Amino acid sequence: MESCVFCRIARGEIPSPFLYEDSELFAIRDIKPIAPTHILIIPKAHVPTLGEADVSLQGRMIEVARELAKKEGIAERGYRLVVNTGREAGQEVPHLHLHLIGGRPLRGLG
Ligand code: AMP
């Protein structure tokens, strides 16, 4: 996708340091973090929403999030994984991404 922000980051057109990368996925810090750790785990391919992701991709995204939570030192304290899916969930970027959020107490689901 030409203009998709996460596709552009995946192609290196928008500089954003990768915290993790493999052939399928990459992870970056959210540009507007809501907690000390706020990382996005993103497929390199343009998968619009969770609805289009196969089970293997879903599993890999969660596995990478678990590893990054350990690396960030928040695995024991606890963290939240969020996938906003579609309009009513407030998905702003129509390219699947998993939010890894932690490093402070998180209340409610808002
Ligand atoms: P969502 O509402 O789940 O679609 O969240 C999209 C997230 O992408 C928001 O938390 C944004 O702050 C984040 N975001 C948008 N553009 C960038 C960017 N260039 N680099 C890092 N994060 C971004």
PDB file of C-alpha atoms and ligand atoms in Angstrom:
ATOM      1  CA  MET A   1       0.000   0.000   0.000  1.00  0.00           C
ATOM      2  CA  GLU A   2       1.609   3.175  -1.263  1.00  0.00           C
ATOM      3  CA  SER A   3       0.490   5.672   1.383  1.00  0.00           C
ATOM      4  CA  CYS A   4      -0.109   3.437   4.423  1.00  0.00           C
ATOM      5  CA  VAL A   5       2.028   4.739   7.281  1.00  0.00           C
ATOM      6  CA  PHE A   6       3.018   1.296   8.591  1.00  0.00           C
ATOM      7  CA  CYS A   7       3.823   0.057   5.060  1.00  0.00           C
ATOM      8  CA  ARG A   8       6.020   3.141   4.634  1.00  0.00           C
ATOM      9  CA  ILE A   9       7.802   2.411   7.939  1.00  0.00           C
ATOM     10  CA  ALA A  10       8.216  -1.253   6.889  1.00  0.00           C
ATOM     11  CA  ARG A  11       9.859  -0.077   3.635  1.00  0.00           C
ATOM     12  CA  GLY A  12      12.157   2.318   5.529  1.00  0.00           C
ATOM     13  CA  GLU A  13      10.582   5.424   3.974  1.00  0.00           C
ATOM     14  CA  ILE A  14       9.672   6.821   7.408  1.00  0.00           C
ATOM     15  CA  PRO A  15      12.564   6.359   9.850  1.00  0.00           C
ATOM     16  CA  SER A  16      11.533   4.524  12.999  1.00  0.00           C
ATOM     17  CA  PRO A  17      13.988   2.290  14.900  1.00  0.00           C
ATOM     18  CA  PHE A  18      12.955  -1.360  14.872  1.00  0.00           C
ATOM     19  CA  LEU A  19      12.957  -2.948  18.345  1.00  0.00           C
ATOM     20  CA  TYR A  20      12.374  -6.320  16.683  1.00  0.00           C
ATOM     21  CA  GLU A  21      12.375  -7.568  13.101  1.00  0.00           C
ATOM     22  CA  ASP A  22      11.950 -10.861  11.288  1.00  0.00           C
ATOM     23  CA  SER A  23      10.741 -11.792   7.806  1.00  0.00           C
ATOM     24  CA  GLU A  24       7.105 -11.321   8.798  1.00  0.00           C
ATOM     25  CA  LEU A  25       6.952  -8.712  11.585  1.00  0.00           C
ATOM     26  CA  PHE A  26       8.569  -5.622  13.030  1.00  0.00           C
ATOM     27  CA  ALA A  27       8.077  -3.629  16.236  1.00  0.00           C
ATOM     28  CA  ILE A  28       8.422   0.105  16.871  1.00  0.00           C
ATOM     29  CA  ARG A  29       7.641   2.497  19.722  1.00  0.00           C
ATOM     30  CA  ASP A  30       4.280   4.243  19.404  1.00  0.00           C
ATOM     31  CA  ILE A  31       4.720   7.873  18.379  1.00  0.00           C
ATOM     32  CA  LYS A  32       2.185   8.968  21.051  1.00  0.00           C
ATOM     33  CA  PRO A  33       2.891   6.608  23.967  1.00  0.00           C
ATOM     34  CA  ILE A  34       0.232   6.281  26.649  1.00  0.00           C
ATOM     35  CA  ALA A  35       2.566   4.475  29.071  1.00  0.00           C
ATOM     36  CA  PRO A  36       6.331   4.128  29.661  1.00  0.00           C
ATOM     37  CA  THR A  37       6.268   1.055  27.404  1.00  0.00           C
ATOM     38  CA  HIS A  38       4.053   1.440  24.348  1.00  0.00           C
ATOM     39  CA  ILE A  39       5.224  -0.700  21.459  1.00  0.00           C
ATOM     40  CA  LEU A  40       3.449  -1.661  18.240  1.00  0.00           C
ATOM     41  CA  ILE A  41       3.980  -5.135  16.748  1.00  0.00           C
ATOM     42  CA  ILE A  42       3.175  -4.912  13.055  1.00  0.00           C
ATOM     43  CA  PRO A  43       3.103  -7.357  10.115  1.00  0.00           C
ATOM     44  CA  LYS A  44       5.251  -6.261   7.172  1.00  0.00           C
ATOM     45  CA  ALA A  45       2.493  -7.252   4.749  1.00  0.00           C
ATOM     46  CA  HIS A  46      -0.509  -4.952   4.498  1.00  0.00           C
ATOM     47  CA  VAL A  47      -3.084  -6.855   6.553  1.00  0.00           C
ATOM     48  CA  PRO A  48      -5.864  -4.292   7.178  1.00  0.00           C
ATOM     49  CA  THR A  49      -7.438  -5.683  10.375  1.00  0.00           C
ATOM     50  CA  LEU A  50      -7.385  -8.687  12.706  1.00  0.00           C
ATOM     51  CA  GLY A  51     -10.195 -10.108  10.573  1.00  0.00           C
ATOM     52  CA  GLU A  52      -7.755 -10.719   7.712  1.00  0.00           C
ATOM     53  CA  ALA A  53      -4.933 -12.240   9.829  1.00  0.00           C
ATOM     54  CA  ASP A  54      -4.420 -16.006   9.817  1.00  0.00           C
ATOM     55  CA  VAL A  55      -3.952 -17.895  13.080  1.00  0.00           C
ATOM     56  CA  SER A  56      -0.219 -18.285  12.583  1.00  0.00           C
ATOM     57  CA  LEU A  57       0.267 -14.512  12.218  1.00  0.00           C
ATOM     58  CA  GLN A  58      -1.943 -13.842  15.258  1.00  0.00           C
ATOM     59  CA  GLY A  59       0.144 -16.253  17.310  1.00  0.00           C
ATOM     60  CA  ARG A  60       3.466 -14.837  16.141  1.00  0.00           C
ATOM     61  CA  MET A  61       2.378 -11.288  17.018  1.00  0.00           C
ATOM     62  CA  ILE A  62       1.521 -12.341  20.560  1.00  0.00           C
ATOM     63  CA  GLU A  63       4.729 -14.342  20.895  1.00  0.00           C
ATOM     64  CA  VAL A  64       6.799 -11.310  19.861  1.00  0.00           C
ATOM     65  CA  ALA A  65       4.838  -9.124  22.298  1.00  0.00           C
ATOM     66  CA  ARG A  66       5.637 -11.553  25.134  1.00  0.00           C
ATOM     67  CA  GLU A  67       9.340 -11.463  24.264  1.00  0.00           C
ATOM     68  CA  LEU A  68       9.368  -7.660  24.087  1.00  0.00           C
ATOM     69  CA  ALA A  69       7.565  -7.451  27.439  1.00  0.00           C
ATOM     70  CA  LYS A  70      10.412  -9.485  28.949  1.00  0.00           C
ATOM     71  CA  LYS A  71      13.012  -7.272  27.253  1.00  0.00           C
ATOM     72  CA  GLU A  72      11.286  -4.143  28.582  1.00  0.00           C
ATOM     73  CA  GLY A  73      11.284  -5.614  32.084  1.00  0.00           C
ATOM     74  CA  ILE A  74       7.488  -5.534  32.468  1.00  0.00           C
ATOM     75  CA  ALA A  75       6.652  -9.233  32.063  1.00  0.00           C
ATOM     76  CA  GLU A  76       6.411  -9.850  35.805  1.00  0.00           C
ATOM     77  CA  ARG A  77       4.634  -6.593  36.711  1.00  0.00           C
ATOM     78  CA  GLY A  78       2.044  -7.050  33.992  1.00  0.00           C
ATOM     79  CA  TYR A  79       1.119  -5.456  30.718  1.00  0.00           C
ATOM     80  CA  ARG A  80      -1.760  -5.099  28.295  1.00  0.00           C
ATOM     81  CA  LEU A  81      -2.097  -6.233  24.680  1.00  0.00           C
ATOM     82  CA  VAL A  82      -4.646  -4.385  22.550  1.00  0.00           C
ATOM     83  CA  VAL A  83      -5.780  -4.823  18.953  1.00  0.00           C
ATOM     84  CA  ASN A  84      -8.245  -2.137  17.924  1.00  0.00           C
ATOM     85  CA  THR A  85     -10.313  -3.646  15.142  1.00  0.00           C
ATOM     86  CA  GLY A  86     -12.526  -1.511  12.951  1.00  0.00           C
ATOM     87  CA  ARG A  87     -14.358   1.775  13.259  1.00  0.00           C
ATOM     88  CA  GLU A  88     -16.179   1.398  16.562  1.00  0.00           C
ATOM     89  CA  ALA A  89     -12.999   0.238  18.280  1.00  0.00           C
ATOM     90  CA  GLY A  90     -11.287   3.408  17.087  1.00  0.00           C
ATOM     91  CA  GLN A  91      -8.742   1.752  14.809  1.00  0.00           C
ATOM     92  CA  GLU A  92      -6.923   4.757  13.380  1.00  0.00           C
ATOM     93  CA  VAL A  93      -4.381   3.043  11.152  1.00  0.00           C
ATOM     94  CA  PRO A  94      -5.957   0.474   8.793  1.00  0.00           C
ATOM     95  CA  HIS A  95      -2.931  -1.840   8.947  1.00  0.00           C
ATOM     96  CA  LEU A  96      -3.060  -4.505  11.669  1.00  0.00           C
ATOM     97  CA  HIS A  97      -0.957  -3.766  14.776  1.00  0.00           C
ATOM     98  CA  LEU A  98      -0.782  -5.097  18.311  1.00  0.00           C
ATOM     99  CA  HIS A  99      -0.248  -2.542  21.104  1.00  0.00           C
ATOM    100  CA  LEU A 100       2.024  -3.687  23.971  1.00  0.00           C
ATOM    101  CA  ILE A 101       1.350  -1.296  26.850  1.00  0.00           C
ATOM    102  CA  GLY A 102       2.847  -1.304  30.329  1.00  0.00           C
ATOM    103  CA  GLY A 103       5.203   0.222  32.840  1.00  0.00           C
ATOM    104  CA  ARG A 104       2.472   1.872  34.923  1.00  0.00           C
ATOM    105  CA  PRO A 105      -0.720   0.657  36.589  1.00  0.00           C
ATOM    106  CA  LEU A 106      -3.447   0.383  33.940  1.00  0.00           C
ATOM    107  CA  ARG A 107      -7.023   0.932  35.036  1.00  0.00           C
ATOM    108  CA  GLY A 108     -10.204  -0.097  33.241  1.00  0.00           C
ATOM    109  CA  LEU A 109     -10.572  -0.618  29.529  1.00  0.00           C
ATOM    110  CA  GLY A 110     -11.925   2.838  28.694  1.00  0.00           C
TER     111      GLY A 110
HETATM  112  P1  AMP B   1      -4.998   2.388  16.514  1.00  0.00           P
HETATM  113  O1  AMP B   1      -5.950   3.364  17.090  1.00  0.00           O
HETATM  114  O2  AMP B   1      -5.035   1.058  17.191  1.00  0.00           O
HETATM  115  O3  AMP B   1      -5.116   2.293  14.995  1.00  0.00           O
HETATM  116  O4  AMP B   1      -3.548   2.968  16.838  1.00  0.00           O
HETATM  117  C1  AMP B   1      -2.673   3.510  15.898  1.00  0.00           C
HETATM  118  C2  AMP B   1      -1.441   3.882  16.670  1.00  0.00           C
HETATM  119  O5  AMP B   1      -0.415   4.156  15.757  1.00  0.00           O
HETATM  120  C3  AMP B   1      -1.626   5.130  17.545  1.00  0.00           C
HETATM  121  O6  AMP B   1      -1.341   4.789  18.909  1.00  0.00           O
HETATM  122  C4  AMP B   1      -0.604   6.109  16.959  1.00  0.00           C
HETATM  123  O7  AMP B   1       0.004   6.921  17.949  1.00  0.00           O
HETATM  124  C5  AMP B   1       0.379   5.177  16.294  1.00  0.00           C
HETATM  125  N1  AMP B   1       1.142   5.757  15.195  1.00  0.00           N
HETATM  126  C6  AMP B   1       0.652   6.441  14.125  1.00  0.00           C
HETATM  127  N2  AMP B   1       1.656   6.825  13.316  1.00  0.00           N
HETATM  128  C7  AMP B   1       2.798   6.354  13.873  1.00  0.00           C
HETATM  129  C8  AMP B   1       4.177   6.418  13.509  1.00  0.00           C
HETATM  130  N3  AMP B   1       4.589   7.057  12.411  1.00  0.00           N
HETATM  131  N4  AMP B   1       5.090   5.838  14.329  1.00  0.00           N
HETATM  132  C9  AMP B   1       4.684   5.195  15.462  1.00  0.00           C
HETATM  133  N5  AMP B   1       3.401   5.106  15.841  1.00  0.00           N
HETATM  134  C10 AMP B   1       2.462   5.675  15.075  1.00  0.00           C
END
